[in-house]
PDB file of C-alpha atoms in Angstrom:
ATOM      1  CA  UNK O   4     108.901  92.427 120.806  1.00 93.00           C
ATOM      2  CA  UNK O   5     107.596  96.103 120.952  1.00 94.00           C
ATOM      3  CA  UNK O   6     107.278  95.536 116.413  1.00 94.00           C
ATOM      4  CA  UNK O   7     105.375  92.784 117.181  1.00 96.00           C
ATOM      5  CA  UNK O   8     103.038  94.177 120.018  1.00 97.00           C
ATOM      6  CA  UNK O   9     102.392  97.771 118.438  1.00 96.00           C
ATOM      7  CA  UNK O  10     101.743  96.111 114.593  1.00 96.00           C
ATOM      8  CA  UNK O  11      99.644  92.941 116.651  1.00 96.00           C
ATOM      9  CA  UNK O  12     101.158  90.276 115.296  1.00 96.00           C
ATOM     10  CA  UNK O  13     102.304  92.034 112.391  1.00 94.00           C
ATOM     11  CA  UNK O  14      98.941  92.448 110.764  1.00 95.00           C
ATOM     12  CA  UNK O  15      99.985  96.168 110.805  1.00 94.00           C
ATOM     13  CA  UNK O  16     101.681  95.583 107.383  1.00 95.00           C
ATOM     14  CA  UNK O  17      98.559  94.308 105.816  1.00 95.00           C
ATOM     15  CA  UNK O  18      97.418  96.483 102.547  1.00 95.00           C
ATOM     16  CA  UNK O  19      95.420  98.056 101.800  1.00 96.00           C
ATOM     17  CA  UNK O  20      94.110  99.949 105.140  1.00 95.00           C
ATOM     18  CA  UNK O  21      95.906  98.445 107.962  1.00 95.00           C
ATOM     19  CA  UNK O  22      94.066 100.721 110.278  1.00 95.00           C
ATOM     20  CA  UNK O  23      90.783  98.656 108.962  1.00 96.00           C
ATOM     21  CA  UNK O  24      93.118  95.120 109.759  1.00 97.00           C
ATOM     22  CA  UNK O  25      93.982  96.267 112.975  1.00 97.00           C
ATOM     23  CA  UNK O  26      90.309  96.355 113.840  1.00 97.00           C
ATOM     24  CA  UNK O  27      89.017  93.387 111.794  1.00 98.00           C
ATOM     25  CA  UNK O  28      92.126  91.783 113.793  1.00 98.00           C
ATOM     26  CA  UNK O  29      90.703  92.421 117.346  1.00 98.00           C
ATOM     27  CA  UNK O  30      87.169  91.102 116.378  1.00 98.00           C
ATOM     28  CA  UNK O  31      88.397  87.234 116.679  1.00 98.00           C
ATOM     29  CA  UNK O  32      90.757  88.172 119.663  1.00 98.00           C
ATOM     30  CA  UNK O  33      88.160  90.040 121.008  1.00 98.00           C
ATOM     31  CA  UNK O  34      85.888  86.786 120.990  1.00 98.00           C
ATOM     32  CA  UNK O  35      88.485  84.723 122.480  1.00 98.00           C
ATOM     33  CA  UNK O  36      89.382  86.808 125.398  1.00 98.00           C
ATOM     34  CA  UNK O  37      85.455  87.171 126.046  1.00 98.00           C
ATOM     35  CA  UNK O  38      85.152  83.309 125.717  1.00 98.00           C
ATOM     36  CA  UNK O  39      88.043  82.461 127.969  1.00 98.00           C
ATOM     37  CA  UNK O  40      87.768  85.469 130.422  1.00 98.00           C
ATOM     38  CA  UNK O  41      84.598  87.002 129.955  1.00 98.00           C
ATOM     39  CA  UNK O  42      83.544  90.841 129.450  1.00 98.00           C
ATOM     40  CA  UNK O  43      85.781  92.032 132.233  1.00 98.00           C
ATOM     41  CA  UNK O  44      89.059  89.932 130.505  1.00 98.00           C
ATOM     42  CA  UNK O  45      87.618  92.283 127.219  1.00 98.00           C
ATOM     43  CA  UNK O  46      88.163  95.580 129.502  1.00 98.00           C
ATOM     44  CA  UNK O  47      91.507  94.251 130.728  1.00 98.00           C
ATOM     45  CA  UNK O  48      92.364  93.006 127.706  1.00 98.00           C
ATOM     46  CA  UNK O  49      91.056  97.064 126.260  1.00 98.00           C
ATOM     47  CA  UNK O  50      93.846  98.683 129.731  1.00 98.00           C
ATOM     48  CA  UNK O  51      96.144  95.934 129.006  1.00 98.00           C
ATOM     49  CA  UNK O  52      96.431  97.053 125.217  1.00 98.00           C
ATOM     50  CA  UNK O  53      96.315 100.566 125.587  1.00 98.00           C
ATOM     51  CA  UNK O  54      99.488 100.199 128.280  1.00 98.00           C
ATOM     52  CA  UNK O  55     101.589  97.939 126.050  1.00 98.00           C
ATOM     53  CA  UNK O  56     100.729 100.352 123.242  1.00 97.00           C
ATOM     54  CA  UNK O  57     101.739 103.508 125.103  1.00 97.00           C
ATOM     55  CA  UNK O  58     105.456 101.653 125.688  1.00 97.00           C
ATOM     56  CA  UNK O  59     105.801  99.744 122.161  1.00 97.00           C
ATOM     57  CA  UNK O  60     105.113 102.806 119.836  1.00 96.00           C
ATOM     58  CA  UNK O  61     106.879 105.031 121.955  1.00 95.00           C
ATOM     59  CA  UNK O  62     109.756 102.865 121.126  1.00 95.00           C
ATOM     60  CA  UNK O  63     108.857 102.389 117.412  1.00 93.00           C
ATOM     61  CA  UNK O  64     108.536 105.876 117.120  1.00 91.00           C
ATOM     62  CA  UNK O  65     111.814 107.128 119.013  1.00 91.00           C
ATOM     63  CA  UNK O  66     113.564 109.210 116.379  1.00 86.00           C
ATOM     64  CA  UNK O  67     111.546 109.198 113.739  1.00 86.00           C
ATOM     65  CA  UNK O  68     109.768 111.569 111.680  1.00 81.00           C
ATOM     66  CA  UNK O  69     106.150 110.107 111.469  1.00 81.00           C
ATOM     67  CA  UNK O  70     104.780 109.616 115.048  1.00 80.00           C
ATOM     68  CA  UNK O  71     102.048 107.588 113.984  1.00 82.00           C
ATOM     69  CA  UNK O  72     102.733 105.679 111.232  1.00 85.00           C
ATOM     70  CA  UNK O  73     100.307 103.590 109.193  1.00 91.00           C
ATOM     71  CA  UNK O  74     101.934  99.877 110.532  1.00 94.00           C
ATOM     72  CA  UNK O  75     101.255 100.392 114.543  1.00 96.00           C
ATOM     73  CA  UNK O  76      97.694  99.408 114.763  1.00 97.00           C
ATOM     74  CA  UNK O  77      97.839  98.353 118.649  1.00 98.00           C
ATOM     75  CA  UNK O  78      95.496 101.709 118.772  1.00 97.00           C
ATOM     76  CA  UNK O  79      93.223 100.385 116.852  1.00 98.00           C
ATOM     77  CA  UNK O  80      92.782  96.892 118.262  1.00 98.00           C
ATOM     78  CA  UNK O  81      92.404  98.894 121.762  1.00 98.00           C
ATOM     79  CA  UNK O  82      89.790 101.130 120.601  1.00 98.00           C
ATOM     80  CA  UNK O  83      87.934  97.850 119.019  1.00 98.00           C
ATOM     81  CA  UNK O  84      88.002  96.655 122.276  1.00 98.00           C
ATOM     82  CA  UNK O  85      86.100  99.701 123.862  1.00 98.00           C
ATOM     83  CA  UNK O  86      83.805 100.003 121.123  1.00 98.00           C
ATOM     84  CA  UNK O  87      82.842  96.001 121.386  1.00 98.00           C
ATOM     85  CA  UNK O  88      82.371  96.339 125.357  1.00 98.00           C
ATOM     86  CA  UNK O  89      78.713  96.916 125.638  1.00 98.00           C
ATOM     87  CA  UNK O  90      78.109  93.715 123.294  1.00 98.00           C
ATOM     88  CA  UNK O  91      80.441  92.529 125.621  1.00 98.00           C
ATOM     89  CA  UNK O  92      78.379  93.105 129.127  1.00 98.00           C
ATOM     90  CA  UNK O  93      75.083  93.166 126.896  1.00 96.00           C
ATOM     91  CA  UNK O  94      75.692  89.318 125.985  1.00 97.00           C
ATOM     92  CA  UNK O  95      76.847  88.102 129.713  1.00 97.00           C
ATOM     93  CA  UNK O  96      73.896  90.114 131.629  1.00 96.00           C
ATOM     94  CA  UNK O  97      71.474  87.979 129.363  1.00 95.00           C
ATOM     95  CA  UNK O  98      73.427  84.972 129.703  1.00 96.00           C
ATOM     96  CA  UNK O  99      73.197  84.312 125.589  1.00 96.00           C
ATOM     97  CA  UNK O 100      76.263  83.376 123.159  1.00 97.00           C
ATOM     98  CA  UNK O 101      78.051  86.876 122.161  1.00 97.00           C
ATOM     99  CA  UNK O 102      77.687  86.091 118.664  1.00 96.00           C
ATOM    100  CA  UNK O 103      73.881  86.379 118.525  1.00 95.00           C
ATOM    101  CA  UNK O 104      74.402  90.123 119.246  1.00 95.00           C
ATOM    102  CA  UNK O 105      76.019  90.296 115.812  1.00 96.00           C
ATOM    103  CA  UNK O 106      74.213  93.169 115.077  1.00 96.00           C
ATOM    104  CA  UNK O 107      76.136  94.948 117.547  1.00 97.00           C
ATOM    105  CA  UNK O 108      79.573  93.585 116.171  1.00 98.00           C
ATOM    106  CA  UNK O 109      78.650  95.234 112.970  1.00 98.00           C
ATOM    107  CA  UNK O 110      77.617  98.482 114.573  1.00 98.00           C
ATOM    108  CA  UNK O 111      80.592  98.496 117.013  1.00 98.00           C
ATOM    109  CA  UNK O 112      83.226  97.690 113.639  1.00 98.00           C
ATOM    110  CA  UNK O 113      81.266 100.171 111.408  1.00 98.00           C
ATOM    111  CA  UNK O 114      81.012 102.940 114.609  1.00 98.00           C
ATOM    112  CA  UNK O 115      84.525 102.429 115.370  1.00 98.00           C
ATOM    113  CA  UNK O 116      86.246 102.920 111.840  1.00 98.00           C
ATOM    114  CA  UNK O 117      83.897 105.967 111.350  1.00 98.00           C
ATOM    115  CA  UNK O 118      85.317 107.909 114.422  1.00 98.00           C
ATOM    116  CA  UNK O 119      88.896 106.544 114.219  1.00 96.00           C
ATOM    117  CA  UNK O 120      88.628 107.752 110.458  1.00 96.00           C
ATOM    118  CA  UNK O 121      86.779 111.039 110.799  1.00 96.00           C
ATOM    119  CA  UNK O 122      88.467 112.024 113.684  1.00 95.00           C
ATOM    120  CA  UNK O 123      85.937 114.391 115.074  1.00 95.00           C
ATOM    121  CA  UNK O 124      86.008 116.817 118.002  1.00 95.00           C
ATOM    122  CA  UNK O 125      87.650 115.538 120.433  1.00 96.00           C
ATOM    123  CA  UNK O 126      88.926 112.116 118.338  1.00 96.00           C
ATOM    124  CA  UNK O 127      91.088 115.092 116.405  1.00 94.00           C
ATOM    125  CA  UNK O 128      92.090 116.678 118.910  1.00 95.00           C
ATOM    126  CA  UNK O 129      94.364 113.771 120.792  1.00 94.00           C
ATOM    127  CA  UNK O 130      95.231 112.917 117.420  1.00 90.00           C
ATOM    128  CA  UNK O 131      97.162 116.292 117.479  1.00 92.00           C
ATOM    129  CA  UNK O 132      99.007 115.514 120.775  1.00 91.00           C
ATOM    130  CA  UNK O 133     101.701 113.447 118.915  1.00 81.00           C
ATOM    131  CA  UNK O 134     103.993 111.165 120.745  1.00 90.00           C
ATOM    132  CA  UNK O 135     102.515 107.416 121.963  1.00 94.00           C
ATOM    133  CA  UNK O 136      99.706 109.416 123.871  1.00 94.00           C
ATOM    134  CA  UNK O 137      98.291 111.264 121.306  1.00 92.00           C
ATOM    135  CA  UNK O 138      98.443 107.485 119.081  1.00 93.00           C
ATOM    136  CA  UNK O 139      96.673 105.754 121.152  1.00 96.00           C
ATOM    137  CA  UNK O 140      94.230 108.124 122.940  1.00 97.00           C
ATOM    138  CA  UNK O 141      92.408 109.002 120.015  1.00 96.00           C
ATOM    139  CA  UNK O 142      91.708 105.424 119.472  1.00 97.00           C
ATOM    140  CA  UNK O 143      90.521 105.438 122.529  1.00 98.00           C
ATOM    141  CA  UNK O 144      88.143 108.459 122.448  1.00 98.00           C
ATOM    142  CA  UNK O 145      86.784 106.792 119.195  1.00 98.00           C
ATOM    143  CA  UNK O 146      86.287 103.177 120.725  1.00 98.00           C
ATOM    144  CA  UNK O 147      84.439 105.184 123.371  1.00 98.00           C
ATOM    145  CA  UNK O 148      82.216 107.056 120.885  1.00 98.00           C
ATOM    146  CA  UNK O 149      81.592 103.985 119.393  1.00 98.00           C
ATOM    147  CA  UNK O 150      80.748 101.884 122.582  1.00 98.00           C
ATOM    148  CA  UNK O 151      78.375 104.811 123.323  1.00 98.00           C
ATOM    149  CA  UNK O 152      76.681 104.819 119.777  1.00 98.00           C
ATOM    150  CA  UNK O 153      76.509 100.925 120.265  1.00 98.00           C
ATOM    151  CA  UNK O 154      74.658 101.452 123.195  1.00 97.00           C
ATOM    152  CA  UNK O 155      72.417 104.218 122.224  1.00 97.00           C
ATOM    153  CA  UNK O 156      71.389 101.577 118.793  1.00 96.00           C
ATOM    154  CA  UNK O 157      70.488  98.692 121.373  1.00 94.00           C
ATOM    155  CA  UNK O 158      68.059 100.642 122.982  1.00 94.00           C
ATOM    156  CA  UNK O 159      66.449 101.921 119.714  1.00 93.00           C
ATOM    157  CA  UNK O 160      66.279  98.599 118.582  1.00 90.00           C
ATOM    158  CA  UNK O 161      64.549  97.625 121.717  1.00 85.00           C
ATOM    159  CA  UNK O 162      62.120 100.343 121.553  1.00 87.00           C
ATOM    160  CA  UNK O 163      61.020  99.635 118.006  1.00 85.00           C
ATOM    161  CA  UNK O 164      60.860  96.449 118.949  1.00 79.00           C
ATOM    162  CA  UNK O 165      58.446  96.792 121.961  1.00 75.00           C
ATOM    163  CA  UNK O 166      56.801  99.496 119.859  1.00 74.00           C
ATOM    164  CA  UNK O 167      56.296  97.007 116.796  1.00 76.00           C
ATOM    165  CA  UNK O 168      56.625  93.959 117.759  1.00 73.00           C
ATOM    166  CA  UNK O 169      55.332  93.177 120.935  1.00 69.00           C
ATOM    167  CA  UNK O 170      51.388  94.074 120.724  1.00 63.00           C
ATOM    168  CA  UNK O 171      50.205  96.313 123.491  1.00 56.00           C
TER     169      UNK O 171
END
């Protein structure tokens, strides 16, 4: 059970890149749990992932070598999660179909895998920690740099768009 929650449904062993699976992975789930529970199932779906993470890889891990290895991509479904959240609550406060804020998608994906992959500041830094923590923390830091990039491109696109498009 813990191989199959902390690779999600085995798409951990998925070459190349199984980070960039893990996150293509959560896109469709994503959309499901918003469709079925909404953008609050998303951020308990986001807790709920990040918990069953913690445990799983911290069993996967147990007395090996490589505390993060490339086939536990739980972290990155969670931090897909975060990052997706304010197309989430973005699409349910205007009461229109998630997918027509596919722009954010693509920002949220693109955002995500640059932060996970970069790991800057402090993305590096709970990469360091080691141990399930460390795994999955700096997934999280990274959906939450993401989520907040997401957010900071919706308003510029609304401001160019009231700037451009909308005559004054």
């Amino acid at each position: 059970m813990t191989h199959l929650i902390a690779t999600f449904f085995y798409v951990g062993h998925m070459r190349p890149a199984p980070g960039t699976w893990g996150s293509l992975a959560a896109l469709p789930t994503g959309w499901a749990i918003y469709v079925v529970l909404g953008p609050w199932g998303l951020l308990g779906g986001a807790v709920l992932s990040y918990v069953l993470g913690i445990w799983a890889t911290g069993i996967e891990t147990a007395g090996k070598d490589n505390h993060d290895p490339s086939e536990i991509v739980i972290d990155e479904v969670c931090g897909q999660w975060i990052a997706l959240l304010p197309v989430a609550f973005g699409a349910a406060r205007a009461e229109v179909d998630i997918l027509a804020l596919w722009p954010g998608w693509i920002a949220a994906f693109v955002l995500f895998r640059f932060f996970d992959i970069t790991k800057l500041g402090p993305v590096g830094w709970a990469d360091r920690m080691h141990g399930p923590t460390g795994v999955m923390l700096d997934d999280v830091i990274a959906g939450t740099f993401a989520a907040i990039g997401v957010g900071l491109l919706d308003w510029l696109a609304h401001m160019v768009f009231i700037a451009f498009v909308i005559p004054a």
